[in-house]
Amino acid sequence: MYAQMVKTDADRVKSLDEMDPQERAFQQRIDAGEKIEPKEWMPEPYRKTLVRQISQHAHSEVVGQLPEGNWITRAPTLERKAILLAKVQDEAGHGLYLYCAAETLGVSRDDLYEQLLAGRAKYSSIFNYPTLSWADIGAIGWLVDGAAIMNQVQLQKTSYGPYSRAMIRICKEESFHQRQGYDIMMKLCAGTAEQKAMAQDAIDRWWWPSLMMFGPSDDASVHSVQSMAWKIKILSNDELRQRFVDQTVPQAEFIGLKVPDPDLKWNEKRQSYDFGEVDWDEFFQVLAGNGPCNRERMASRTRAWEDGAWFREALTAHADKAAKRKATAPIAAE
Ligand SMILES: [Fe+2]
Ligand SMILES: [Fe+2]
């Protein structure tokens, strides 16, 4: 499982000596832990990688509202409904911070959105799975937001200033999301046999897709090596996945749930869990658009985009009018 990283020529990162002076100065700033800010010079591939990563992240926040939104009207109590509503709204906010961070790199939000709707941009494959029971809302908060936090905590230290600052804000809210999910699972596990079975069924279905959220193993991940040299990523996919497993297994055991992995075993020597291989065929199938809910998710986003057209137009017309009024208004006497 922990094979040595095999770097092909395409993956190889240039050494400082091979860089031109501008690139070298840039890399040295990153190596020294400095943040890169929007108007500063950056290599084009650095900018492009960030646009791809930040927009994928933004799309994931926005599409991620759909599986949970499905349960707002069916939450079991008024309190649960209010909590879920707040959580789903937070995800919309995360999408907005992240689209703003991407816009500082010279792309427009409309373009990014159109790429998503045209199927040219990706979002996290996890949101293509259905939410079949209330326990799935618990499993999403606990496992999916939990995996997201594991990834986002390291991104607070990412080299691009606006992305790093967005992450700091987002992480605070994500930890609330994870707790509310775990709280749902705790209550179900302390309930009737049927409720506990519902919680077990949810972890059975969400465990493996959650592990997939960290992306393919490092030896198969095309972007990892350069992204780490640029500190766009700080920890590798496999390291993050391992941390997630180590953190989550004791939480499952604490509430009496079984992690659906026959190969899961504590490794005394590594002081970590050994675990089974993720089904990467399933991951690539879902990524290619063939997951259980891909079409439904895109249809919902497209409908929302089309339904909102009149509002975007009105907003722009109002902003134009206000700007014109301001430009022609007499200057107020002091
Ligand atoms: Fe989020
Ligand atoms: Fe979240």
Short mmCIF file of C-alpha atoms and ligand atoms in Angstrom, two decimals:
data_model
loop_
_atom_site.label_atom_id
_atom_site.label_comp_id
_atom_site.label_asym_id
_atom_site.label_seq_id
_atom_site.Cartn_x
_atom_site.Cartn_y
_atom_site.Cartn_z
CA MET A 1 0.00 0.00 0.00
CA TYR A 2 2.87 2.38 0.73
CA ALA A 3 4.81 1.81 -2.44
CA GLN A 4 7.74 4.09 -3.08
CA MET A 5 6.67 7.05 -5.20
CA VAL A 6 7.60 6.43 -8.81
CA LYS A 7 8.19 9.72 -10.55
CA THR A 8 7.99 9.81 -14.29
CA ASP A 9 9.67 12.57 -16.32
CA ALA A 10 6.37 14.38 -16.64
CA ASP A 11 6.04 14.48 -12.85
CA ARG A 12 9.56 15.62 -12.24
CA VAL A 13 9.84 19.02 -10.61
CA LYS A 14 12.48 21.42 -11.95
CA SER A 15 15.42 22.05 -9.64
CA LEU A 16 16.24 25.66 -8.69
CA ASP A 17 19.23 25.59 -11.10
CA GLU A 18 17.00 24.69 -14.02
CA MET A 19 14.63 27.63 -13.42
CA ASP A 20 14.88 31.08 -14.95
CA PRO A 21 15.60 33.87 -12.43
CA GLN A 22 11.97 34.95 -12.06
CA GLU A 23 10.77 31.41 -11.47
CA ARG A 24 13.62 30.75 -9.04
CA ALA A 25 12.78 33.86 -6.99
CA PHE A 26 9.15 32.70 -6.90
CA GLN A 27 10.07 29.19 -5.73
CA GLN A 28 12.42 30.62 -3.10
CA ARG A 29 9.61 32.75 -1.67
CA ILE A 30 7.42 29.66 -1.43
CA ASP A 31 10.24 27.67 0.17
CA ALA A 32 10.63 30.46 2.74
CA GLY A 33 6.93 30.13 3.63
CA GLU A 34 5.83 33.46 2.12
CA LYS A 35 2.30 33.82 0.76
CA ILE A 36 1.73 34.68 -2.90
CA GLU A 37 -0.84 37.46 -3.39
CA PRO A 38 -3.18 38.11 -6.38
CA LYS A 39 -1.35 40.85 -8.28
CA GLU A 40 2.12 39.30 -7.92
CA TRP A 41 3.96 37.45 -10.67
CA MET A 42 3.39 33.71 -10.73
CA PRO A 43 4.19 30.97 -13.24
CA GLU A 44 1.22 30.28 -15.52
CA PRO A 45 1.00 26.57 -14.53
CA TYR A 46 0.84 27.63 -10.83
CA ARG A 47 -2.09 29.94 -11.64
CA LYS A 48 -3.84 27.29 -13.71
CA THR A 49 -3.39 24.60 -11.05
CA LEU A 50 -4.86 26.91 -8.44
CA VAL A 51 -7.82 27.87 -10.62
CA ARG A 52 -8.53 24.18 -11.20
CA GLN A 53 -8.17 23.23 -7.54
CA ILE A 54 -10.04 26.19 -6.04
CA SER A 55 -12.89 26.00 -8.55
CA GLN A 56 -13.25 22.25 -8.05
CA HIS A 57 -13.42 22.94 -4.37
CA ALA A 58 -16.03 25.70 -4.85
CA HIS A 59 -18.13 23.46 -7.10
CA SER A 60 -17.97 20.70 -4.47
CA GLU A 61 -19.35 23.05 -1.81
CA VAL A 62 -22.23 24.10 -4.03
CA VAL A 63 -23.12 20.65 -5.41
CA GLY A 64 -22.61 19.27 -1.88
CA GLN A 65 -25.71 21.14 -0.76
CA LEU A 66 -27.93 18.88 -2.86
CA PRO A 67 -27.75 15.50 -1.06
CA GLU A 68 -28.35 17.18 2.30
CA GLY A 69 -30.90 19.68 1.03
CA ASN A 70 -32.92 16.59 0.16
CA TRP A 71 -33.52 16.02 3.91
CA ILE A 72 -34.30 19.55 5.13
CA THR A 73 -38.06 19.01 4.85
CA ARG A 74 -37.80 15.54 6.43
CA ALA A 75 -35.50 16.23 9.39
CA PRO A 76 -36.97 14.42 12.43
CA THR A 77 -37.30 17.45 14.74
CA LEU A 78 -37.50 21.23 14.44
CA GLU A 79 -34.09 21.52 16.07
CA ARG A 80 -32.50 19.09 13.59
CA LYS A 81 -34.12 20.99 10.75
CA ALA A 82 -32.71 24.33 11.94
CA ILE A 83 -29.24 22.81 12.35
CA LEU A 84 -29.28 21.18 8.91
CA LEU A 85 -30.55 24.37 7.30
CA ALA A 86 -27.69 26.34 8.87
CA LYS A 87 -25.18 23.73 7.74
CA VAL A 88 -26.38 23.73 4.14
CA GLN A 89 -26.29 27.54 4.12
CA ASP A 90 -22.70 27.41 5.39
CA GLU A 91 -21.79 25.25 2.39
CA ALA A 92 -23.24 27.89 0.05
CA GLY A 93 -21.08 30.47 1.84
CA HIS A 94 -17.99 28.28 1.41
CA GLY A 95 -18.72 28.12 -2.31
CA LEU A 96 -18.88 31.91 -2.42
CA TYR A 97 -15.58 32.49 -0.56
CA LEU A 98 -13.90 30.02 -2.88
CA TYR A 99 -15.33 31.46 -6.11
CA CYS A 100 -14.07 34.86 -4.89
CA ALA A 101 -10.61 33.38 -4.22
CA ALA A 102 -10.60 31.90 -7.75
CA GLU A 103 -11.67 35.24 -9.23
CA THR A 104 -8.51 36.88 -7.85
CA LEU A 105 -6.64 34.68 -10.36
CA GLY A 106 -8.33 36.35 -13.32
CA VAL A 107 -11.27 34.05 -14.04
CA SER A 108 -14.92 34.99 -13.75
CA ARG A 109 -17.40 33.16 -11.62
CA ASP A 110 -19.78 32.86 -14.56
CA ASP A 111 -17.09 31.12 -16.63
CA LEU A 112 -16.33 28.70 -13.81
CA TYR A 113 -19.99 27.96 -13.38
CA GLU A 114 -20.47 27.36 -17.07
CA GLN A 115 -17.52 24.93 -17.04
CA LEU A 116 -19.24 23.00 -14.26
CA LEU A 117 -22.59 22.86 -16.03
CA ALA A 118 -20.96 21.84 -19.31
CA GLY A 119 -19.27 18.94 -17.52
CA ARG A 120 -15.77 20.36 -18.11
CA ALA A 121 -15.06 20.98 -14.42
CA LYS A 122 -15.07 18.40 -11.66
CA TYR A 123 -16.52 18.38 -8.17
CA SER A 124 -16.01 15.88 -5.39
CA SER A 125 -17.26 12.46 -6.49
CA ILE A 126 -18.85 11.84 -3.07
CA PHE A 127 -21.82 14.07 -3.88
CA ASN A 128 -22.94 11.68 -6.61
CA TYR A 129 -24.19 9.21 -4.01
CA PRO A 130 -27.80 9.32 -2.81
CA THR A 131 -29.01 10.11 0.73
CA LEU A 132 -31.42 7.28 1.42
CA SER A 133 -32.13 7.69 5.13
CA TRP A 134 -31.81 10.26 7.91
CA ALA A 135 -28.68 8.42 9.10
CA ASP A 136 -27.03 9.44 5.82
CA ILE A 137 -27.17 13.04 7.02
CA GLY A 138 -25.27 11.95 10.12
CA ALA A 139 -22.78 9.97 8.03
CA ILE A 140 -22.19 12.91 5.69
CA GLY A 141 -21.49 15.35 8.52
CA TRP A 142 -19.29 12.90 10.38
CA LEU A 143 -17.42 11.25 7.49
CA VAL A 144 -17.66 13.59 4.50
CA ASP A 145 -17.17 16.84 6.40
CA GLY A 146 -14.59 14.97 8.50
CA ALA A 147 -12.61 14.05 5.39
CA ALA A 148 -13.03 17.59 4.08
CA ILE A 149 -11.58 19.03 7.31
CA MET A 150 -8.61 16.68 7.15
CA ASN A 151 -7.82 18.07 3.72
CA GLN A 152 -8.67 21.68 4.51
CA VAL A 153 -6.67 22.01 7.72
CA GLN A 154 -3.45 21.52 5.74
CA LEU A 155 -4.73 23.96 3.09
CA GLN A 156 -4.80 26.76 5.66
CA LYS A 157 -1.04 26.77 5.09
CA THR A 158 -1.27 26.74 1.30
CA SER A 159 0.98 29.20 -0.53
CA TYR A 160 -1.72 31.28 -2.22
CA GLY A 161 -2.90 33.98 0.22
CA PRO A 162 -6.62 34.28 -0.66
CA TYR A 163 -7.07 30.48 -0.72
CA SER A 164 -5.30 30.07 2.59
CA ARG A 165 -7.43 32.77 4.25
CA ALA A 166 -10.66 31.31 2.86
CA MET A 167 -9.64 27.95 4.34
CA ILE A 168 -9.11 29.36 7.82
CA ARG A 169 -12.69 30.64 7.86
CA ILE A 170 -14.13 27.52 6.30
CA CYS A 171 -12.39 25.14 8.72
CA LYS A 172 -14.07 26.80 11.72
CA GLU A 173 -17.48 26.02 10.26
CA GLU A 174 -16.53 22.54 9.09
CA SER A 175 -15.75 21.40 12.60
CA PHE A 176 -19.31 22.33 13.61
CA HIS A 177 -20.57 20.32 10.62
CA GLN A 178 -18.64 17.27 11.68
CA ARG A 179 -19.89 17.44 15.24
CA GLN A 180 -23.50 17.76 14.20
CA GLY A 181 -23.07 14.67 11.98
CA TYR A 182 -21.45 12.65 14.73
CA ASP A 183 -24.15 13.78 17.13
CA ILE A 184 -26.83 12.39 14.80
CA MET A 185 -24.95 9.07 14.65
CA MET A 186 -24.50 8.98 18.43
CA LYS A 187 -28.22 9.49 19.02
CA LEU A 188 -29.17 6.81 16.47
CA CYS A 189 -26.72 4.35 17.99
CA ALA A 190 -28.18 4.96 21.44
CA GLY A 191 -31.72 4.47 20.09
CA THR A 192 -33.74 1.43 19.03
CA ALA A 193 -32.25 -1.57 17.22
CA GLU A 194 -33.75 -0.24 13.99
CA GLN A 195 -32.13 3.17 14.46
CA LYS A 196 -28.77 1.57 15.15
CA ALA A 197 -29.14 -0.61 12.04
CA MET A 198 -29.89 2.54 10.05
CA ALA A 199 -26.66 4.12 11.32
CA GLN A 200 -24.69 0.96 10.44
CA ASP A 201 -26.19 0.90 6.96
CA ALA A 202 -25.13 4.53 6.47
CA ILE A 203 -21.49 3.91 7.45
CA ASP A 204 -21.50 0.79 5.24
CA ARG A 205 -22.41 2.92 2.23
CA TRP A 206 -20.42 6.10 3.01
CA TRP A 207 -17.14 4.71 4.36
CA TRP A 208 -15.44 3.84 1.09
CA PRO A 209 -16.62 6.88 -0.90
CA SER A 210 -15.25 9.01 1.99
CA LEU A 211 -11.82 7.40 1.63
CA MET A 212 -12.00 8.13 -2.11
CA MET A 213 -12.37 11.85 -1.35
CA PHE A 214 -8.60 12.14 -0.82
CA GLY A 215 -8.03 11.19 -4.44
CA PRO A 216 -6.00 8.39 -5.98
CA SER A 217 -2.89 7.05 -4.36
CA ASP A 218 0.11 9.37 -4.72
CA ASP A 219 1.85 7.18 -7.29
CA ALA A 220 -1.23 7.47 -9.54
CA SER A 221 -1.98 11.15 -8.94
CA VAL A 222 -0.79 13.31 -11.83
CA HIS A 223 -0.72 16.65 -10.06
CA SER A 224 0.67 15.75 -6.65
CA VAL A 225 4.41 16.24 -7.03
CA GLN A 226 4.39 19.73 -8.53
CA SER A 227 1.53 20.86 -6.27
CA MET A 228 3.53 19.88 -3.23
CA ALA A 229 6.64 21.72 -4.46
CA TRP A 230 4.48 24.83 -4.85
CA LYS A 231 2.87 24.22 -1.46
CA ILE A 232 -0.55 24.23 -3.09
CA LYS A 233 -0.85 20.94 -1.25
CA ILE A 234 1.04 20.28 1.95
CA LEU A 235 0.32 16.61 2.64
CA SER A 236 -0.05 13.80 0.12
CA ASN A 237 -3.36 12.04 -0.63
CA ASP A 238 -2.20 8.85 1.10
CA GLU A 239 -1.00 10.68 4.21
CA LEU A 240 -4.34 12.46 4.54
CA ARG A 241 -6.30 9.24 4.00
CA GLN A 242 -4.25 7.50 6.71
CA ARG A 243 -4.86 10.34 9.16
CA PHE A 244 -8.57 10.20 8.45
CA VAL A 245 -8.73 6.45 9.08
CA ASP A 246 -6.71 6.78 12.31
CA GLN A 247 -9.00 9.53 13.56
CA THR A 248 -12.33 8.01 12.52
CA VAL A 249 -12.05 4.31 13.44
CA PRO A 250 -11.99 4.97 17.22
CA GLN A 251 -15.00 7.31 16.81
CA ALA A 252 -16.92 4.51 15.07
CA GLU A 253 -15.96 2.03 17.78
CA PHE A 254 -16.97 4.45 20.52
CA ILE A 255 -20.58 4.45 19.33
CA GLY A 256 -20.59 0.73 18.48
CA LEU A 257 -20.43 0.94 14.69
CA LYS A 258 -18.40 -1.44 12.57
CA VAL A 259 -16.17 -0.04 9.83
CA PRO A 260 -16.95 -2.08 6.69
CA ASP A 261 -13.39 -3.16 5.96
CA PRO A 262 -12.28 -6.75 6.69
CA ASP A 263 -8.61 -5.72 6.30
CA LEU A 264 -8.78 -2.99 8.92
CA LYS A 265 -6.26 -3.74 11.66
CA TRP A 266 -4.25 -1.73 14.20
CA ASN A 267 -0.56 -1.83 13.34
CA GLU A 268 1.38 -1.59 16.57
CA LYS A 269 4.67 -0.89 14.82
CA ARG A 270 3.38 1.99 12.72
CA GLN A 271 0.98 3.16 15.47
CA SER A 272 -1.61 3.44 12.70
CA TYR A 273 -4.36 1.38 11.12
CA ASP A 274 -3.69 -0.84 8.12
CA PHE A 275 -6.70 -0.83 5.86
CA GLY A 276 -7.99 -2.36 2.65
CA GLU A 277 -7.62 -1.08 -0.88
CA VAL A 278 -10.13 1.46 -2.17
CA ASP A 279 -12.08 0.35 -5.24
CA TRP A 280 -10.55 2.83 -7.68
CA ASP A 281 -12.60 1.48 -10.59
CA GLU A 282 -15.71 2.69 -8.81
CA PHE A 283 -14.06 6.08 -8.16
CA PHE A 284 -13.12 6.59 -11.82
CA GLN A 285 -16.58 5.46 -12.94
CA VAL A 286 -18.25 8.04 -10.70
CA LEU A 287 -15.74 10.69 -11.80
CA ALA A 288 -16.55 9.91 -15.42
CA GLY A 289 -20.21 10.74 -14.78
CA ASN A 290 -21.55 7.25 -14.14
CA GLY A 291 -22.26 7.45 -10.40
CA PRO A 292 -25.76 6.91 -9.03
CA CYS A 293 -26.70 10.63 -9.00
CA ASN A 294 -24.35 12.47 -11.44
CA ARG A 295 -27.10 13.33 -13.93
CA GLU A 296 -29.55 14.36 -11.25
CA ARG A 297 -26.99 16.67 -9.59
CA MET A 298 -26.12 18.43 -12.82
CA ALA A 299 -29.77 18.74 -13.79
CA SER A 300 -30.49 20.44 -10.42
CA ARG A 301 -27.60 22.88 -10.80
CA THR A 302 -28.55 23.69 -14.38
CA ARG A 303 -32.16 24.32 -13.37
CA ALA A 304 -31.03 26.59 -10.53
CA TRP A 305 -28.75 28.52 -12.92
CA GLU A 306 -31.55 28.98 -15.47
CA ASP A 307 -34.16 29.87 -12.87
CA GLY A 308 -31.81 32.52 -11.48
CA ALA A 309 -31.16 34.21 -14.84
CA TRP A 310 -33.84 36.91 -14.34
CA PHE A 311 -32.38 37.74 -10.93
CA ARG A 312 -28.80 38.06 -12.21
CA GLU A 313 -30.04 40.32 -15.01
CA ALA A 314 -32.00 42.49 -12.59
CA LEU A 315 -29.02 42.74 -10.28
CA THR A 316 -26.70 43.88 -13.08
CA ALA A 317 -29.28 46.37 -14.39
CA HIS A 318 -29.68 47.80 -10.89
CA ALA A 319 -25.91 48.07 -10.40
CA ASP A 320 -25.56 49.87 -13.79
CA LYS A 321 -28.32 52.30 -12.90
CA ALA A 322 -26.79 53.03 -9.51
CA ALA A 323 -23.36 53.60 -11.09
CA LYS A 324 -24.86 55.99 -13.67
CA ARG A 325 -26.74 57.90 -11.01
CA LYS A 326 -23.58 58.26 -8.97
CA ALA A 327 -21.58 59.47 -11.98
CA THR A 328 -24.11 62.20 -12.90
CA ALA A 329 -25.04 63.29 -9.38
CA PRO A 330 -23.90 66.82 -8.38
CA ILE A 331 -21.12 66.75 -5.81
CA ALA A 332 -22.62 67.40 -2.40
CA ALA A 333 -21.58 70.67 -0.77
CA GLU A 334 -19.55 70.18 2.36
FE FE B 1 -17.95 23.25 3.29
FE FE B 2 -19.20 21.25 5.62
#
